[in-house]
Coordinates of C-alpha atoms in Angstrom, one line a residue:
M1 CA 179.5 154.1 28.3
I2 CA 178.9 157.5 26.9
A3 CA 175.1 157.0 27.5
L4 CA 175.9 156.2 31.1
L5 CA 178.0 159.3 31.5
F6 CA 175.0 161.6 30.5
L7 CA 172.5 159.3 32.4
G8 CA 174.7 159.5 35.5
F9 CA 174.7 163.5 35.0
S10 CA 171.0 163.2 35.0
A11 CA 170.9 161.1 38.4
G12 CA 173.1 163.3 40.0
L13 CA 171.6 166.7 39.1
P14 CA 168.6 166.8 41.2
F15 CA 170.3 165.3 44.3
L16 CA 171.9 168.5 46.2
L17 CA 169.0 170.7 44.8
V18 CA 167.0 169.0 47.5
F19 CA 169.7 168.7 50.0
S20 CA 172.7 171.0 50.8
T21 CA 171.8 173.4 47.6
L22 CA 168.4 173.8 48.9
N23 CA 169.4 174.3 52.6
A24 CA 171.8 177.0 51.4
R25 CA 169.0 178.7 49.7
L26 CA 166.6 178.4 52.6
A27 CA 169.3 179.9 55.0
D28 CA 170.0 182.7 52.5
V29 CA 166.4 183.9 52.6
G30 CA 165.8 183.8 56.1
V31 CA 164.0 180.4 56.7
E32 CA 164.3 179.5 60.4
T33 CA 167.1 176.7 61.2
A34 CA 164.4 174.6 62.7
T35 CA 162.1 174.5 59.6
I36 CA 165.4 173.7 57.5
G37 CA 166.0 170.8 59.4
F38 CA 162.7 169.3 58.7
F39 CA 163.6 169.7 54.9
S40 CA 166.1 167.0 55.4
W41 CA 163.3 164.3 55.6
L42 CA 163.1 164.7 51.9
G43 CA 166.1 162.3 51.7
I44 CA 164.2 159.6 53.1
T45 CA 162.7 159.0 49.6
Y46 CA 166.0 157.9 48.1
S47 CA 166.3 155.3 51.0
I48 CA 162.8 153.8 50.5
K49 CA 162.8 153.8 46.7
V50 CA 162.6 149.7 47.2
F51 CA 158.9 150.1 47.9
W52 CA 158.0 151.4 44.5
A53 CA 160.7 149.8 42.4
P54 CA 158.2 146.7 41.8
V55 CA 155.8 149.0 40.0
V56 CA 159.0 150.3 37.9
D57 CA 159.7 146.6 37.0
R58 CA 156.3 145.5 36.3
L59 CA 154.2 148.4 35.2
K60 CA 154.0 149.5 31.5
L61 CA 153.3 153.4 31.2
P62 CA 150.5 154.0 28.5
L63 CA 151.7 155.3 25.1
L64 CA 155.5 155.9 26.5
D65 CA 156.3 152.1 26.9
R66 CA 155.1 151.6 23.2
L67 CA 157.3 154.6 21.8
L68 CA 160.4 154.1 24.1
G69 CA 160.3 150.6 25.8
K70 CA 160.2 149.8 29.6
R71 CA 163.3 151.3 30.9
R72 CA 163.5 154.5 28.7
S73 CA 159.7 155.3 29.4
W74 CA 160.2 155.2 33.0
I75 CA 163.4 157.1 33.1
I76 CA 162.1 160.0 30.7
F77 CA 158.7 160.1 32.8
A78 CA 161.0 160.4 35.9
Q79 CA 162.8 163.3 34.2
A80 CA 159.4 165.0 33.5
G81 CA 158.6 165.3 37.3
I82 CA 162.0 166.1 38.4
A83 CA 162.2 169.3 35.8
T84 CA 158.6 170.1 36.6
G85 CA 159.5 170.2 40.5
L86 CA 162.5 172.3 40.1
Y87 CA 160.8 174.8 37.9
L88 CA 158.1 175.0 40.4
M89 CA 160.7 175.4 43.2
A90 CA 162.3 178.3 41.2
H91 CA 158.9 180.3 41.5
V92 CA 158.1 179.4 45.2
D93 CA 158.7 182.0 48.1
A94 CA 160.2 179.6 50.6
T95 CA 159.6 182.3 53.4
A96 CA 155.9 182.8 52.6
A97 CA 155.2 179.3 51.7
P98 CA 157.6 176.8 53.2
E99 CA 154.9 174.0 52.9
M100 CA 154.7 174.5 49.1
M101 CA 158.4 174.5 48.7
A102 CA 158.7 171.0 50.7
L103 CA 155.9 169.7 48.4
C104 CA 157.9 170.8 45.3
G105 CA 160.8 169.3 46.9
L106 CA 159.2 166.1 47.4
L107 CA 158.2 165.9 43.9
V108 CA 161.8 166.2 42.8
A109 CA 163.0 163.8 45.3
F110 CA 160.3 161.2 44.5
S111 CA 161.0 161.6 40.9
S112 CA 164.8 161.5 41.2
A113 CA 164.5 158.3 43.2
T114 CA 162.3 156.7 40.5
Q115 CA 164.7 157.9 38.0
D116 CA 167.6 156.1 39.9
V117 CA 165.6 152.7 39.9
A118 CA 165.2 153.1 36.2
I119 CA 168.4 154.0 35.1
D120 CA 170.1 151.3 37.5
A121 CA 168.2 148.6 35.7
Y122 CA 169.0 150.1 32.3
R123 CA 172.8 150.1 33.2
I124 CA 172.6 146.5 34.4
E125 CA 170.5 145.2 31.4
I126 CA 172.3 147.3 28.6
A127 CA 175.6 145.3 28.8
E128 CA 177.2 142.2 29.8
E129 CA 178.6 141.6 33.0
R130 CA 182.1 142.0 32.3
L131 CA 181.5 145.8 31.2
Q132 CA 179.5 146.6 34.4
A133 CA 182.6 148.0 36.2
A134 CA 183.5 150.3 33.4
L135 CA 179.8 151.5 33.1
A136 CA 179.8 152.1 37.0
A137 CA 183.1 154.2 36.6
T138 CA 181.7 156.4 33.8
Y139 CA 178.2 156.5 35.5
I140 CA 179.9 158.0 38.8
F141 CA 181.8 160.3 36.7
G142 CA 178.7 161.8 35.2
Y143 CA 177.1 161.9 38.6
R144 CA 180.1 163.6 40.4
L145 CA 180.0 166.3 37.4
A146 CA 176.3 166.8 38.1
L147 CA 177.0 167.3 42.0
L148 CA 179.7 170.0 41.0
V149 CA 177.0 171.6 38.7
A150 CA 174.2 171.5 41.1
G151 CA 176.4 172.5 44.2
A152 CA 178.8 174.8 43.3
G153 CA 177.1 176.0 40.0
A154 CA 173.9 176.6 41.5
L155 CA 175.4 178.7 44.1
Y156 CA 177.4 180.8 41.7
L157 CA 174.2 181.4 39.6
A158 CA 172.2 182.5 42.7
E159 CA 175.2 184.8 43.8
F160 CA 175.4 186.5 40.5
W161 CA 171.7 186.4 39.5
S162 CA 169.0 184.9 41.9
W163 CA 168.0 181.7 43.3
Q164 CA 165.0 181.7 40.6
V165 CA 167.4 181.9 37.9
S166 CA 169.6 179.1 39.3
Y167 CA 166.8 176.4 39.6
E168 CA 165.3 177.6 36.3
V169 CA 168.6 176.5 34.7
M170 CA 169.0 173.5 36.8
A171 CA 165.3 172.6 35.3
A172 CA 166.7 173.2 31.9
L173 CA 169.6 170.8 32.2
V174 CA 167.5 168.0 33.1
G175 CA 167.2 168.2 29.2
V176 CA 170.6 166.6 28.9
G177 CA 169.3 163.1 30.4
A178 CA 165.9 163.6 28.4
L179 CA 167.9 163.9 25.1
T180 CA 170.2 160.9 26.0
V181 CA 166.9 158.7 26.6
L182 CA 165.8 159.7 23.4
I183 CA 169.0 158.8 21.5
V184 CA 170.1 155.5 23.1
R185 CA 168.6 152.1 22.3
E186 CA 166.2 150.1 25.0
P187 CA 167.7 147.0 26.4
S188 CA 167.0 143.6 24.6
V189 CA 167.0 141.7 28.0
N190 CA 163.3 139.8 28.7
H191 CA 162.0 141.6 31.9
F192 CA 159.0 139.1 32.1
A193 CA 160.0 135.9 31.7
A194 CA 160.3 134.7 35.5
A195 CA 157.9 137.2 36.4
Q196 CA 155.2 136.1 34.1
D197 CA 155.7 132.3 35.4
I198 CA 155.3 133.5 38.8
A199 CA 152.1 135.5 38.0
H200 CA 150.5 132.8 36.2
K201 CA 150.9 130.1 39.0
I202 CA 149.7 132.6 41.5
E203 CA 146.7 133.5 39.2
Q204 CA 145.8 129.6 38.8
E205 CA 146.1 129.0 42.8
A206 CA 144.1 132.2 43.5
A207 CA 141.3 131.3 41.3
K208 CA 141.1 127.5 42.4
L209 CA 141.7 128.2 46.3
T210 CA 139.6 131.2 46.6
H211 CA 137.3 131.0 43.6
L212 CA 138.4 134.5 42.5
N213 CA 136.8 135.5 39.2
P214 CA 139.7 135.6 36.7
R215 CA 140.1 139.0 36.5
L216 CA 140.7 139.6 40.1
A217 CA 143.0 136.5 40.2
R218 CA 144.9 138.0 37.5
L219 CA 145.5 141.1 39.5
V220 CA 146.6 138.9 42.7
G221 CA 149.2 137.2 40.5
W222 CA 150.4 140.5 39.1
F223 CA 150.7 142.0 42.6
Y224 CA 152.8 138.8 43.8
A225 CA 154.7 138.8 41.0
A226 CA 155.7 142.4 41.1
V227 CA 156.1 142.5 45.0
A228 CA 157.2 139.2 46.3
G229 CA 158.6 137.9 43.0
P230 CA 162.0 139.6 43.1
F231 CA 162.7 138.7 46.9
L232 CA 161.6 135.1 46.3
D233 CA 163.8 134.9 43.2
F234 CA 166.6 136.2 45.1
F235 CA 166.2 133.9 48.2
R236 CA 165.6 130.9 46.1
R237 CA 168.7 131.3 44.0
Y238 CA 171.3 132.2 46.8
K239 CA 169.6 130.0 49.7
E240 CA 171.8 130.2 52.9
L241 CA 174.1 132.7 51.1
A242 CA 171.4 135.3 50.8
L243 CA 171.4 136.5 54.3
V244 CA 175.2 136.7 54.1
I245 CA 175.1 138.9 51.0
L246 CA 172.6 141.1 52.4
L247 CA 174.6 141.6 55.4
M248 CA 177.4 142.5 53.4
V249 CA 175.5 145.0 51.5
A250 CA 174.3 146.6 54.7
V251 CA 177.7 146.9 56.4
Y252 CA 180.2 147.5 53.6
R253 CA 179.7 151.4 53.4
I254 CA 178.8 152.0 57.2
S255 CA 182.7 153.1 58.1
D256 CA 182.5 155.6 55.1
I257 CA 179.0 157.0 55.5
A258 CA 179.3 157.2 59.4
M259 CA 182.6 159.2 59.0
G260 CA 181.4 161.5 56.3
V261 CA 178.7 163.0 58.8
M262 CA 181.3 164.6 60.9
A263 CA 183.7 165.6 58.3
N264 CA 182.8 169.1 57.6
P265 CA 182.6 170.1 61.2
F266 CA 186.0 168.5 61.7
Y267 CA 187.6 170.3 58.9
L268 CA 185.8 173.8 59.9
D269 CA 185.4 173.8 63.8
F270 CA 188.3 171.4 65.2
M271 CA 190.9 172.1 62.5
G272 CA 190.0 175.7 61.8
F273 CA 190.5 175.5 58.1
S274 CA 188.4 178.2 56.1
K275 CA 185.4 177.4 54.2
T276 CA 187.2 178.3 50.9
Q277 CA 190.4 176.1 51.9
V278 CA 187.7 173.2 52.6
A279 CA 186.0 173.7 49.3
D280 CA 189.0 173.8 47.4
V281 CA 190.4 170.6 48.8
T282 CA 187.3 168.2 49.3
K283 CA 184.9 169.6 46.6
I284 CA 187.3 170.5 43.9
F285 CA 190.5 168.5 44.4
G286 CA 188.5 165.6 46.0
F287 CA 186.1 165.4 43.1
F288 CA 189.3 164.7 40.5
M289 CA 190.5 162.0 43.3
T290 CA 186.9 160.4 43.4
I291 CA 187.1 160.1 39.4
A292 CA 190.5 158.6 39.6
G293 CA 189.6 156.2 42.2
S294 CA 186.4 155.1 39.9
L295 CA 188.8 154.7 36.9
V296 CA 191.3 152.7 38.6
G297 CA 188.7 150.7 40.3
G298 CA 186.9 149.9 36.9
V299 CA 190.3 148.8 35.5
M300 CA 191.1 146.7 38.4
V301 CA 187.8 145.0 38.5
V302 CA 188.1 143.9 34.8
R303 CA 191.8 142.9 35.5
Y304 CA 191.6 141.1 39.0
G305 CA 187.9 140.3 39.6
V306 CA 185.1 142.2 41.4
R307 CA 185.5 140.1 44.8
R308 CA 189.2 141.0 45.2
I309 CA 188.7 144.9 44.5
L310 CA 185.8 144.7 46.9
L311 CA 188.1 143.3 49.6
L312 CA 190.7 146.0 48.6
G313 CA 188.0 148.7 48.7
A314 CA 187.0 147.6 52.1
I315 CA 190.5 147.6 53.7
M316 CA 191.3 151.0 51.9
T317 CA 188.1 152.7 53.7
A318 CA 188.9 151.5 56.9
A319 CA 192.4 152.5 56.8
T320 CA 191.9 156.0 55.4
N321 CA 189.7 156.5 58.4
L322 CA 192.6 155.8 60.6
L323 CA 194.5 158.4 58.7
F324 CA 192.0 161.0 59.9
V325 CA 192.9 160.1 63.6
V326 CA 196.5 161.1 62.6
L327 CA 195.3 164.2 60.9
A328 CA 193.4 165.3 64.3
Q329 CA 196.7 165.0 66.4
Y330 CA 198.8 167.6 64.4
P331 CA 198.1 171.4 63.7
P332 CA 196.4 172.2 60.5
N333 CA 198.1 171.9 57.4
I334 CA 196.7 172.3 54.0
I335 CA 199.2 170.0 52.5
T336 CA 198.2 167.0 55.0
L337 CA 194.7 167.6 54.6
A338 CA 194.9 167.3 50.9
A339 CA 196.9 164.0 51.3
V340 CA 194.5 162.4 53.5
V341 CA 191.4 163.4 51.5
S342 CA 193.1 162.3 48.5
A343 CA 193.4 158.7 50.1
D344 CA 190.0 158.9 51.4
N345 CA 188.3 159.8 47.9
L346 CA 190.6 157.5 45.9
S347 CA 189.6 154.6 48.2
G348 CA 186.1 155.3 48.0
G349 CA 186.2 155.7 44.2
I350 CA 187.4 152.2 44.1
A351 CA 185.1 150.6 46.7
N352 CA 182.1 152.3 45.0
V353 CA 182.7 151.0 41.4
A354 CA 183.5 147.4 43.0
L355 CA 180.3 147.5 45.0
I356 CA 178.3 148.6 42.1
A357 CA 179.6 146.0 39.8
W358 CA 179.2 143.3 42.5
L359 CA 175.5 144.1 43.2
S360 CA 174.7 144.5 39.4
S361 CA 175.9 141.0 38.8
M362 CA 173.5 139.4 41.3
T363 CA 170.4 140.7 39.8
S364 CA 168.0 138.8 37.9
A365 CA 167.0 140.4 34.3
S366 CA 163.3 139.7 35.3
F367 CA 163.4 141.9 38.6
T368 CA 166.3 144.1 37.9
A369 CA 164.9 147.5 39.2
T370 CA 163.5 145.9 42.3
Q371 CA 166.6 143.7 43.3
Y372 CA 169.0 146.4 42.7
A373 CA 166.8 149.0 44.5
L374 CA 166.6 146.5 47.5
F375 CA 170.6 146.6 47.5
S376 CA 171.1 150.2 47.2
S377 CA 168.6 151.1 49.9
L378 CA 170.1 148.6 51.9
M379 CA 173.8 149.8 51.5
T380 CA 173.0 153.6 52.8
L381 CA 170.4 153.0 55.5
P382 CA 172.6 151.6 58.3
G383 CA 175.5 154.0 57.7
K384 CA 172.8 157.0 57.7
F385 CA 171.1 155.6 61.0
L386 CA 174.4 155.4 62.7
G387 CA 175.7 158.5 61.4
G388 CA 173.0 160.1 63.4
F389 CA 174.8 159.3 66.6
S390 CA 178.3 160.5 65.5
G391 CA 177.7 163.9 67.0
I392 CA 177.1 162.3 70.5
V393 CA 180.3 160.3 70.0
V394 CA 182.4 163.3 69.1
A395 CA 180.9 165.5 72.0
G396 CA 181.7 162.8 74.5
F397 CA 185.0 161.5 73.4
G398 CA 186.5 163.7 70.7
Y399 CA 187.3 163.5 66.8
A400 CA 190.2 161.3 67.0
E401 CA 188.1 158.5 68.9
F402 CA 185.3 158.9 66.6
F403 CA 187.4 158.3 63.5
L404 CA 189.0 155.3 65.3
V405 CA 185.6 153.8 65.8
A406 CA 184.6 154.5 62.2
G407 CA 187.6 152.7 61.2
I408 CA 186.8 149.8 63.5
M409 CA 183.3 149.7 61.9
G410 CA 185.0 148.7 58.5
V411 CA 186.3 145.4 59.9
P412 CA 183.0 143.4 59.5
A413 CA 183.0 144.2 55.7
I414 CA 186.7 143.3 55.4
L415 CA 185.9 139.9 56.9
L416 CA 182.8 139.5 54.7
A417 CA 184.7 140.2 51.5
I418 CA 187.1 137.6 52.6
F419 CA 184.2 135.1 52.9
M420 CA 183.0 136.1 49.5
I421 CA 186.2 135.4 47.9
R422 CA 186.2 131.9 49.7
N423 CA 182.9 131.1 48.3
G424 CA 183.5 132.6 44.9
H425 CA 182.8 129.3 43.2
R426 CA 179.4 128.8 45.0
L427 CA 178.2 132.3 44.1
D428 CA 179.1 132.0 40.7
A429 CA 176.9 128.9 40.3
L430 CA 174.0 130.4 41.7
A431 CA 174.4 133.6 39.9
P432 CA 171.6 134.6 37.3
R433 CA 172.1 133.9 33.7
N434 CA 170.5 136.5 31.7
E435 CA 170.8 137.5 28.2
S436 CA 173.0 140.6 29.0
K437 CA 175.1 138.7 31.5
P438 CA 175.9 135.2 30.0
D439 CA 178.7 134.5 32.1
A440 CA 180.2 135.2 35.8
E441 CA 183.8 133.8 35.0
A442 CA 185.0 137.3 33.9
M443 CA 184.1 138.7 37.3
S444 CA 185.2 135.8 39.4
P445 CA 188.4 136.4 41.5

């Protein structure tokens, strides 16, 4: 758990440095608004990491793999890319060379997404299933702490010193994660059991049917096992339930993500709160409420089972969106804002821990990185896509109507969570039995 706290910090640190903090830097030095908008495309890397996750699952890094093992070698390799990119960003003049700044940002974003893939696999493989909710809670705490450092901390450094110093300090803080990787142990899970079987079968078939030479047949088998193997394993295991599970993953956070796009404009433009008030309530106070929700969610998952808490999280997320409908009907009041934000962040913390624990329980040890990357990409893409239309809804109907729609968008997740509870025994029977996850009974409702 202590290791996951620091690895969560390592995962969260680069995120804002290529998003809102970078946007603040670009605006501060006079980069055109249209150009700043293009920098948001850096975020696509986090949503498409599933495409190179098979490489993280199957490729051994020369020398590093022998020294550190598969998961730790990929994490520290990605951290090297993050630190290098941040250091280069510290010394690039964004007004004179925006293209170079974008390339450096792409290096950070790509390396950060790769680190996420490797850390997620490490977290799932390092402990048995009953501990996944607790690991998720500490991981989220570390991640949120890093967001504070990379958000408010980076801005303070830039204000009192410079953007160069700010990004140099952030590059140095990558060392926290690197030191953690050097100290912790490598998971003992066999990553290759199923994948090697698939690769061997495909190699034999390719050599027999196409008369390929052995070396080329071996490459075909490796590629097929790396790319197709994780998906074949998932669909063969869960059969007709596979599509329902993927649908659940896709819709679970739609309500939360779509609402979040219009949150700051609602606070600032519609309600008229100051930037300081919004920062105090949503960033500082909201941070502690999210952490509280994560801790409560972790305890509740262990006590009541992951699927029951998934349902609770879905209900709370939809309900808190309706609280924003009520908030929009009354004059600005900082106490009311704090109450609504508290409920929203508390429910978000509970829902996130339950979702992470549930997704972790469904991955196979042979394809951990790829399967979890599939889930994590799928759980954000629909919400981000629909969130792009949020401004049109607000402009056409108003904030209260938008939050009502966002709340209604949470209904499919509630219905699917009920379906998962009713089919709990079938899901447990189909769940993977890995060395690090010997039994699913502790997580069943």
